[in-house]
XYZ file of C-alpha atoms in Angstrom:
575
model
C 0.000 0.000 0.000
C 1.220 3.500 -0.820
C 0.821 5.592 2.319
C 0.708 8.847 0.380
C -2.878 8.112 -0.621
C -3.873 8.529 3.027
C -3.560 12.270 2.330
C -6.772 11.973 0.266
C -9.963 13.524 1.701
C -11.481 11.053 4.147
C -8.765 8.583 3.153
C -10.574 7.741 -0.102
C -9.150 7.209 -3.608
C -10.642 6.735 -7.050
C -11.773 3.218 -7.843
C -10.055 3.401 -11.259
C -6.751 1.550 -10.731
C -5.158 2.705 -14.025
C -5.805 6.338 -13.044
C -4.091 5.763 -9.713
C -1.169 4.137 -11.583
C -0.853 7.164 -13.850
C -0.523 9.377 -10.787
C 2.044 7.037 -9.239
C 3.982 6.875 -12.514
C 4.192 10.669 -12.716
C 5.632 10.793 -9.207
C 8.060 7.931 -9.924
C 9.443 9.770 -12.961
C 10.027 12.943 -10.985
C 7.157 14.956 -12.422
C 6.045 17.617 -9.978
C 3.421 19.704 -11.784
C 0.099 18.847 -13.390
C -2.263 21.268 -15.158
C -5.860 20.080 -15.387
C -9.030 21.421 -16.980
C -12.546 20.764 -15.667
C -14.590 17.837 -16.970
C -16.515 14.788 -15.873
C -14.864 12.037 -17.924
C -11.461 13.042 -16.525
C -12.735 13.209 -12.917
C -10.993 9.932 -11.907
C -7.702 11.246 -13.308
C -8.069 14.533 -11.423
C -8.912 12.647 -8.238
C -5.852 10.445 -8.675
C -3.286 13.202 -9.208
C -4.755 15.496 -6.565
C -4.840 12.792 -3.911
C -1.243 11.623 -4.264
C -0.168 14.481 -2.018
C 3.032 14.725 -4.088
C 1.908 16.621 -7.199
C 1.291 20.350 -7.568
C -2.050 20.441 -9.392
C -3.303 23.626 -11.068
C -6.568 24.125 -12.945
C -7.005 26.203 -16.124
C -10.480 26.173 -17.680
C -9.516 26.734 -21.328
C -7.619 23.675 -22.610
C -5.686 25.631 -25.238
C -4.487 28.058 -22.583
C -3.857 25.220 -20.121
C -1.486 23.459 -22.504
C 0.508 26.642 -23.116
C 0.638 27.316 -19.358
C 2.118 23.837 -18.908
C 4.548 24.488 -21.753
C 5.749 27.657 -20.034
C 6.140 25.808 -16.731
C 8.177 23.058 -18.396
C 10.453 25.442 -20.283
C 11.151 27.699 -17.279
C 11.672 24.834 -14.817
C 13.477 22.461 -17.173
C 11.207 19.672 -15.906
C 8.368 17.635 -17.470
C 4.807 18.797 -16.848
C 1.601 16.761 -17.259
C -1.699 18.050 -18.633
C -5.061 16.341 -18.152
C -8.259 16.971 -20.119
C -11.685 15.464 -20.547
C -12.969 13.694 -23.655
C -13.969 15.177 -27.011
C -12.658 18.390 -28.524
C -10.844 19.250 -25.279
C -7.892 17.203 -26.524
C -7.830 18.982 -29.893
C -7.371 22.310 -28.119
C -4.051 20.993 -26.807
C -2.658 20.667 -30.341
C -0.972 24.103 -30.816
C 0.990 23.856 -27.560
C 1.825 20.192 -28.124
C 3.179 21.010 -31.603
C 5.307 23.771 -30.063
C 6.566 21.355 -27.420
C 7.452 18.765 -30.058
C 9.641 21.123 -32.056
C 11.183 22.673 -28.935
C 11.873 19.231 -27.438
C 9.837 19.926 -24.305
C 8.497 16.896 -22.364
C 4.757 17.499 -21.965
C 2.815 14.470 -20.723
C -0.608 14.724 -22.403
C -3.239 12.638 -20.599
C -6.734 12.596 -22.100
C -9.800 10.883 -20.727
C -11.812 9.130 -23.442
C -15.117 7.357 -23.916
C -15.108 3.551 -24.159
C -14.031 2.267 -27.585
C -17.460 0.715 -28.249
C -19.066 4.172 -28.298
C -16.661 5.974 -30.638
C -18.407 7.204 -33.838
C -21.819 6.245 -32.416
C -23.364 9.738 -32.375
C -23.008 9.838 -28.611
C -21.660 12.815 -26.702
C -17.919 13.584 -27.043
C -17.144 10.348 -28.880
C -14.508 11.451 -31.360
C -11.424 9.504 -32.486
C -9.013 10.652 -29.803
C -6.383 7.926 -29.923
C -3.835 9.083 -32.493
C -5.326 12.578 -32.808
C -1.919 14.094 -31.962
C 0.162 11.385 -33.651
C 2.120 13.746 -35.912
C 3.245 16.026 -33.067
C 4.072 13.615 -30.232
C 6.831 11.049 -29.784
C 4.242 8.341 -29.261
C 0.635 7.555 -28.349
C -0.426 4.984 -25.771
C -4.061 3.872 -25.331
C -4.049 2.814 -21.678
C -7.043 0.720 -20.558
C -9.277 2.484 -18.071
C -10.135 -0.803 -16.380
C -7.549 -3.401 -15.399
C -8.819 -6.164 -13.151
C -6.413 -9.020 -13.840
C -2.667 -9.371 -13.398
C -1.961 -9.393 -17.140
C -3.930 -6.169 -17.720
C -2.124 -4.501 -14.829
C 1.266 -5.628 -16.150
C 0.283 -4.142 -19.527
C -0.701 -0.773 -18.000
C 2.535 -0.628 -16.011
C 4.603 -1.360 -19.123
C 2.740 1.211 -21.238
C 3.219 3.973 -18.668
C 6.933 3.216 -18.419
C 7.229 3.333 -22.213
C 5.409 6.661 -22.452
C 7.312 8.428 -19.693
C 10.697 7.086 -20.803
C 9.962 8.346 -24.323
C 9.105 11.809 -23.007
C 12.049 12.228 -20.670
C 15.013 10.507 -22.345
C 16.893 10.889 -25.612
C 15.342 13.608 -27.749
C 12.804 14.815 -25.198
C 9.308 15.764 -26.284
C 5.566 15.395 -25.694
C 3.756 12.062 -25.462
C 0.046 11.237 -25.443
C -1.612 8.849 -22.983
C -5.271 8.238 -23.881
C -7.458 6.598 -21.217
C -10.930 5.252 -22.154
C -13.020 5.376 -18.980
C -16.406 3.764 -18.344
C -19.118 4.938 -15.966
C -19.428 5.080 -13.019
C -16.585 7.571 -12.918
C -16.371 8.817 -9.348
C -16.744 5.667 -7.291
C -14.172 5.605 -4.437
C -12.323 3.132 -2.252
C -10.596 3.493 1.128
C -6.916 4.195 0.577
C -6.072 1.608 3.222
C -7.676 -1.130 1.117
C -5.526 -0.730 -2.019
C -1.999 -1.790 -2.903
C -0.756 0.728 -5.471
C 2.856 -0.023 -6.200
C 4.123 1.308 -9.510
C 7.062 -0.655 -10.892
C 9.356 1.872 -12.542
C 11.643 0.587 -15.282
C 14.951 2.449 -15.410
C 16.949 2.901 -18.580
C 20.739 3.065 -18.816
C 22.228 5.031 -21.695
C 25.778 5.828 -22.759
C 26.684 9.268 -21.283
C 25.999 12.059 -23.772
C 29.519 13.499 -23.470
C 32.115 13.634 -26.221
C 34.993 11.276 -25.269
C 38.379 12.968 -24.877
C 39.976 10.912 -27.626
C 37.166 11.760 -30.059
C 37.380 15.435 -29.099
C 41.101 15.467 -29.946
C 40.417 13.808 -33.311
C 37.718 16.342 -34.214
C 39.916 19.242 -33.086
C 42.749 17.959 -35.267
C 40.293 17.689 -38.159
C 39.218 21.321 -37.629
C 42.693 22.699 -36.991
C 43.731 25.354 -39.500
C 40.234 25.631 -40.951
C 37.820 28.560 -40.688
C 34.848 27.682 -38.503
C 31.490 29.401 -38.136
C 29.258 28.380 -35.229
C 25.566 29.347 -35.390
C 23.369 29.008 -32.303
C 19.574 28.896 -32.447
C 17.219 28.959 -29.476
C 18.060 26.940 -26.392
C 17.988 26.937 -22.608
C 20.742 28.689 -20.639
C 23.657 26.381 -19.907
C 26.820 27.387 -18.068
C 28.916 24.748 -19.843
C 27.790 25.849 -23.297
C 28.370 29.520 -22.471
C 31.846 28.771 -21.164
C 32.703 26.752 -24.263
C 31.443 29.507 -26.565
C 33.650 32.006 -24.742
C 36.702 29.818 -25.369
C 35.811 29.223 -29.012
C 35.119 32.925 -29.658
C 38.661 33.724 -28.485
C 40.210 31.598 -31.242
C 41.308 33.397 -34.421
C 39.686 30.897 -36.795
C 36.222 30.815 -35.162
C 33.306 33.218 -35.687
C 30.126 32.715 -33.666
C 26.677 34.051 -34.533
C 24.107 33.535 -31.786
C 20.536 34.757 -31.568
C 19.402 36.210 -28.227
C 17.210 33.177 -27.538
C 20.289 30.947 -27.627
C 20.738 32.257 -24.053
C 24.527 32.202 -24.281
C 26.421 34.414 -21.853
C 29.852 34.912 -23.409
C 31.847 37.716 -24.999
C 32.911 37.798 -28.622
C 29.611 36.545 -30.073
C 27.733 38.288 -32.887
C 24.020 38.920 -33.277
C 22.681 38.058 -36.772
C 22.611 41.598 -38.203
C 20.835 42.152 -41.526
C 23.237 44.838 -42.754
C 26.299 42.775 -41.893
C 24.973 39.647 -43.577
C 24.134 41.649 -46.706
C 27.690 43.020 -46.741
C 29.168 39.542 -46.237
C 27.138 38.300 -49.182
C 28.255 41.030 -51.607
C 31.413 42.278 -53.277
C 34.743 40.801 -54.276
C 35.613 39.790 -50.703
C 32.509 37.660 -50.129
C 34.423 34.375 -50.091
C 36.551 35.404 -47.118
C 33.472 35.196 -44.852
C 32.355 31.732 -45.965
C 33.502 29.116 -43.436
C 35.293 25.901 -44.255
C 33.102 24.223 -41.647
C 29.715 25.376 -40.349
C 28.661 23.990 -36.948
C 25.064 24.604 -35.839
C 23.092 23.765 -32.713
C 19.890 24.809 -30.998
C 16.458 25.359 -32.492
C 15.058 27.271 -35.443
C 16.507 30.679 -36.296
C 14.453 33.872 -36.331
C 16.729 35.635 -38.807
C 15.519 34.963 -42.319
C 18.586 36.738 -43.715
C 20.961 34.429 -41.845
C 19.124 31.370 -43.164
C 19.254 32.802 -46.672
C 22.973 33.554 -46.357
C 23.859 30.074 -45.104
C 21.816 28.346 -47.802
C 23.400 30.403 -50.557
C 27.014 30.189 -49.341
C 29.243 27.492 -50.840
C 29.740 25.655 -47.551
C 31.449 22.290 -48.030
C 30.982 20.906 -44.513
C 28.113 21.422 -42.087
C 27.893 19.661 -38.743
C 24.673 19.809 -36.710
C 24.992 19.103 -32.987
C 22.125 17.821 -30.834
C 19.760 14.899 -30.302
C 17.242 14.561 -33.122
C 14.890 11.872 -34.402
C 15.443 12.977 -38.000
C 18.044 14.686 -40.157
C 17.911 18.485 -39.748
C 19.304 19.981 -42.963
C 17.795 23.467 -42.855
C 20.742 25.064 -44.695
C 21.057 22.381 -47.410
C 24.755 21.592 -46.773
C 24.605 19.018 -43.955
C 27.499 16.559 -43.950
C 27.569 15.271 -40.369
C 25.035 14.663 -37.589
C 26.620 14.878 -34.134
C 24.105 13.103 -31.888
C 25.377 14.577 -28.626
C 23.760 17.367 -26.556
C 25.477 20.735 -26.969
C 26.556 20.752 -23.308
C 28.295 17.399 -23.804
C 29.985 18.342 -27.083
C 31.250 21.915 -27.115
C 33.197 22.041 -23.805
C 35.405 19.106 -24.874
C 35.807 20.429 -28.417
C 36.631 23.952 -27.198
C 39.315 22.701 -24.810
C 40.937 20.563 -27.512
C 40.861 23.355 -30.119
C 42.388 25.835 -27.695
C 45.138 23.339 -26.812
C 46.045 22.889 -30.482
C 46.066 26.667 -31.043
C 48.341 27.294 -28.044
C 50.600 24.395 -28.958
C 51.107 25.674 -32.490
C 51.530 29.256 -31.304
C 50.759 32.447 -33.221
C 47.738 33.497 -35.222
C 46.984 31.073 -38.038
C 43.796 32.652 -39.348
C 42.185 36.081 -39.767
C 38.679 34.625 -40.047
C 37.372 35.893 -36.686
C 39.082 39.275 -37.248
C 37.443 39.584 -40.667
C 33.988 39.091 -39.194
C 34.753 41.442 -36.291
C 35.851 44.155 -38.729
C 32.750 43.656 -40.863
C 30.493 44.072 -37.825
C 32.462 47.128 -36.691
C 32.156 48.856 -40.064
C 28.614 47.829 -41.004
C 26.385 47.281 -37.976
C 24.161 50.274 -37.102
C 25.301 52.265 -34.078
C 22.118 53.855 -32.741
C 18.396 53.309 -32.591
C 15.847 55.680 -34.117
C 15.209 58.858 -32.136
C 11.616 58.875 -33.333
C 8.917 57.380 -31.176
C 8.323 53.902 -32.567
C 8.033 50.293 -31.429
C 11.740 49.549 -31.999
C 12.973 52.468 -29.884
C 10.366 51.673 -27.228
C 11.479 48.032 -26.993
C 15.132 49.078 -26.871
C 14.396 51.397 -23.932
C 12.285 48.763 -22.214
C 14.913 46.024 -22.465
C 17.643 48.365 -21.283
C 15.738 49.588 -18.222
C 14.190 46.475 -16.672
C 16.289 44.386 -14.231
C 18.601 41.735 -15.685
C 17.336 39.094 -13.240
C 13.924 39.148 -14.938
C 13.018 36.476 -17.492
C 11.937 37.743 -20.915
C 9.166 36.089 -22.925
C 8.472 37.211 -26.485
C 5.560 36.651 -28.816
C 6.103 35.925 -32.480
C 5.681 38.443 -35.294
C 7.490 41.712 -34.681
C 8.089 41.411 -30.924
C 10.789 38.764 -31.278
C 12.341 40.698 -34.189
C 12.469 43.970 -32.243
C 14.180 42.172 -29.368
C 16.619 40.543 -31.783
C 17.477 43.875 -33.372
C 18.161 45.242 -29.888
C 20.532 42.357 -29.112
C 18.525 41.476 -26.018
C 21.147 39.400 -24.216
C 21.076 40.926 -20.748
C 18.381 38.784 -19.143
C 18.448 35.680 -16.983
C 16.849 33.857 -19.924
C 14.898 34.716 -23.084
C 12.191 32.549 -24.629
C 9.725 32.603 -27.475
C 7.497 29.926 -28.972
C 9.791 29.392 -31.969
C 9.166 25.661 -32.282
C 6.400 26.357 -34.798
C 6.441 30.178 -34.485
C 2.710 30.617 -33.934
C 1.169 33.717 -32.396
C -1.262 31.735 -30.226
C -0.643 31.009 -26.574
C 2.081 33.567 -25.866
C 0.323 35.016 -22.809
C -0.451 31.579 -21.377
C 3.126 30.436 -21.988
C 4.479 33.484 -20.170
C 2.026 32.877 -17.327
C 3.215 29.285 -16.981
C 6.859 30.347 -17.181
C 6.336 32.887 -14.397
C 5.201 30.252 -11.889
C 8.448 28.302 -11.199
C 10.742 31.350 -11.471
C 11.132 33.417 -8.263
C 11.661 36.779 -10.010
C 9.389 38.612 -12.476
C 8.730 37.354 -15.983
C 8.028 40.009 -18.610
C 6.160 39.241 -21.811
C 6.571 41.599 -24.767
C 3.753 40.847 -27.185
C 1.986 42.343 -30.153
C -1.636 43.374 -30.028
C -2.858 40.534 -32.272
C -1.059 37.909 -30.175
C -2.521 39.479 -27.040
C -6.056 39.347 -28.388
C -5.539 35.745 -29.437
C -4.858 34.647 -25.845
C -7.013 36.840 -23.607
C -8.238 33.755 -21.751
C -4.937 33.687 -19.855
C -5.799 36.936 -18.040
C -8.674 35.272 -16.218
C -6.540 32.465 -14.804
C -6.319 32.169 -11.030
C -2.613 31.364 -11.509
C -1.740 34.949 -12.462
C 0.563 36.495 -9.864
C 2.345 39.864 -9.378
C 5.443 38.291 -10.952
C 3.802 38.529 -14.393
C 4.434 41.725 -16.380
C 2.787 42.041 -19.812
C 3.860 44.695 -22.320
C 1.584 45.048 -25.351
C 2.851 46.776 -28.500
C -0.378 48.300 -29.784
C 0.096 49.627 -33.307
C -3.098 48.634 -35.032
C -2.469 44.921 -35.436
C -0.406 42.766 -37.757
C 2.850 44.731 -37.694
C 4.689 41.825 -39.322
C 2.530 42.178 -42.446
C 3.476 45.846 -42.819
C 7.134 44.932 -42.406
C 7.775 41.934 -44.651
C 8.011 42.576 -48.400
C 5.510 39.966 -49.676
C 2.535 41.544 -47.860
C 3.536 45.162 -47.197
C 2.112 46.498 -50.475
C -0.903 44.231 -50.872
C -4.188 46.162 -51.133
C -5.801 43.506 -48.896
C -3.257 44.070 -46.132
C -5.024 46.799 -44.096
C -8.378 45.049 -43.865
C -7.676 41.324 -44.103
C -4.088 40.801 -42.915
C -3.675 43.514 -40.312
C -6.639 42.263 -38.371
C -9.514 44.267 -37.011
C -8.841 44.675 -33.312
C -11.115 45.447 -30.432
C -8.665 45.445 -27.564
C -9.755 47.548 -24.552
C -6.648 46.846 -22.513
C -7.325 49.400 -19.789
C -10.764 47.935 -19.138
C -9.403 44.381 -19.242
C -6.694 45.315 -16.762
C -9.263 46.764 -14.395
C -11.507 43.705 -14.752
C -8.687 41.273 -13.936
C -6.951 43.434 -11.308
C -3.811 44.240 -13.296
C -1.961 47.482 -12.663
C -2.302 49.382 -15.959
C 0.008 51.920 -17.605
C -0.066 53.511 -21.038
C 2.792 55.092 -22.992
C 2.718 56.944 -26.299
C 5.968 58.895 -25.870
C 9.486 58.354 -24.541
C 8.723 60.364 -21.391
C 5.593 58.339 -20.599
C 7.449 55.090 -21.262
C 10.212 55.930 -18.770
C 7.575 56.654 -16.105
C 5.630 53.499 -16.952
C 8.744 51.323 -16.684
C 9.501 52.746 -13.251
C 5.945 51.998 -12.142
C 6.100 48.462 -13.544
C 9.342 47.695 -11.700
C 8.013 49.158 -8.453
C 4.694 47.255 -8.582
C 4.886 44.147 -6.386
C 1.270 43.671 -5.306
C -0.427 43.144 -8.681
C 0.475 41.872 -12.136
C 1.161 44.658 -14.632
C -0.191 45.416 -18.088
C 1.723 48.142 -19.958
C 0.284 49.313 -23.274
C 2.705 50.992 -25.695
C 0.923 52.966 -28.426
C 2.765 53.510 -31.720
C 1.935 54.033 -35.402
C 2.217 50.752 -37.291
C 3.231 52.303 -40.604
C 5.975 54.354 -38.942
C 7.129 51.260 -37.040
C 7.569 49.264 -40.249
C 9.337 52.090 -42.086
C 11.812 52.809 -39.277
C 12.529 49.115 -38.693
C 13.380 48.617 -42.373
C 15.515 51.770 -42.310
C 17.358 50.640 -39.173
C 18.113 47.209 -40.621
C 19.043 48.622 -44.005
C 16.310 46.770 -45.911
C 15.748 48.482 -49.254
C 13.437 46.065 -51.066
């Protein structure tokens, strides 16, 4: 008997043994947080996780928001999070966040209650085809029986749960789906003292994901005397990776380009600057900037110009570092997959490369110096003086405390932050797995919960309107600061060339917004500030930092057309 169940109200537990096993499995695999949404079919699952006494259970009514809240929790904590929904379309609302988790390699444990198989497609309530509904965006789907009376059925449930949770938490991490068909009656209970609920966890032993010293020396010898470019996409902060990047950036034959969301804290790294990349791609000296070997790691890049440059360049060798289930050849030159996590690869490689450089003595390459000189001569020096979204974001990111976490929505928000070189925060995140605008507020809300200091979301007005349900959550705390760039909607469509001049853009792409942020702030007890000038923004930032009793909603008002024009001018985009 598991004594923890005695913490249940009146010492009672759900009669559904598989539901109790799911709860025990979550605890056994070190999962601490569960986000549920109300329902009747999932009542036994809610009872099971709540009554373990070892899981932190939160409720979010809207399943789409709930899944993004869990995603934010998992990203900020670095730990798996489970989500539980009822039957029917509830599961389908999880899909956007689950897709994001899949491409960001975040272990979400999706648990859906279902109707019995006999009733699927029988014109009964909530009887859709749930098993396999998320098959393309999860690592695996397991249909776990809701009833398991005999020893063989119980062995099967135990094995399935081990399979699912091992898949989520080992190797290339990612979301999994556990579907549980449950028959009525749903809420029948048993005394906790009368059950024996022992979950048999199956451990897995893997070869350590660290580059062996001998292999590191071989790779360093292979790279010695060659020009190397390292490109870092989004990733979690890691002290080992940052330290390795600092060593590599000090070598004369290594140039490193890292986006802010790579979360690398090291000197000598370059932000992907549009002007610089255009200059590297043009003129008689273009070949001097092309590396002999390109090494990439992390997730998808924001910079379209950097992707374009790398695809066009005549790169003969491209190594991609990281655990993946498939071949990632985004730049069309891939020659080697290095199936080792970045934190297990780069420290050993950096040490070996530095040793070879010091042993040989003297500068053997001008590659890093060439890139440094190009950045020095080409990168813009100052932000626009005019009042616009770019200058407002630059001021905002410069003024708020470095210990805050920064969350960004997609569209222009992440691009403004990138242009500002927003590297001064504890960590920076954006839903760049699939780059959707949905769920940014909920993700930021979830991310704010495990982190002890404030989390600030910078979001566009369309993304904000898309996820207003998050404001009503009981999980919102004073640690959450939301900054909305309100410039009439759809700033990205004014900025990018394909849509900027379309006659349909103002009415059909920009979006027609009805976004009464002041009234929403009052309704949900947010402290509200508004800024439509530099002076007002400075005052609003001070108020936001000082506010510790309520969450904050800061609305920044700019002209969308001016924003797009000044952003293109700042980046040097002429087409």
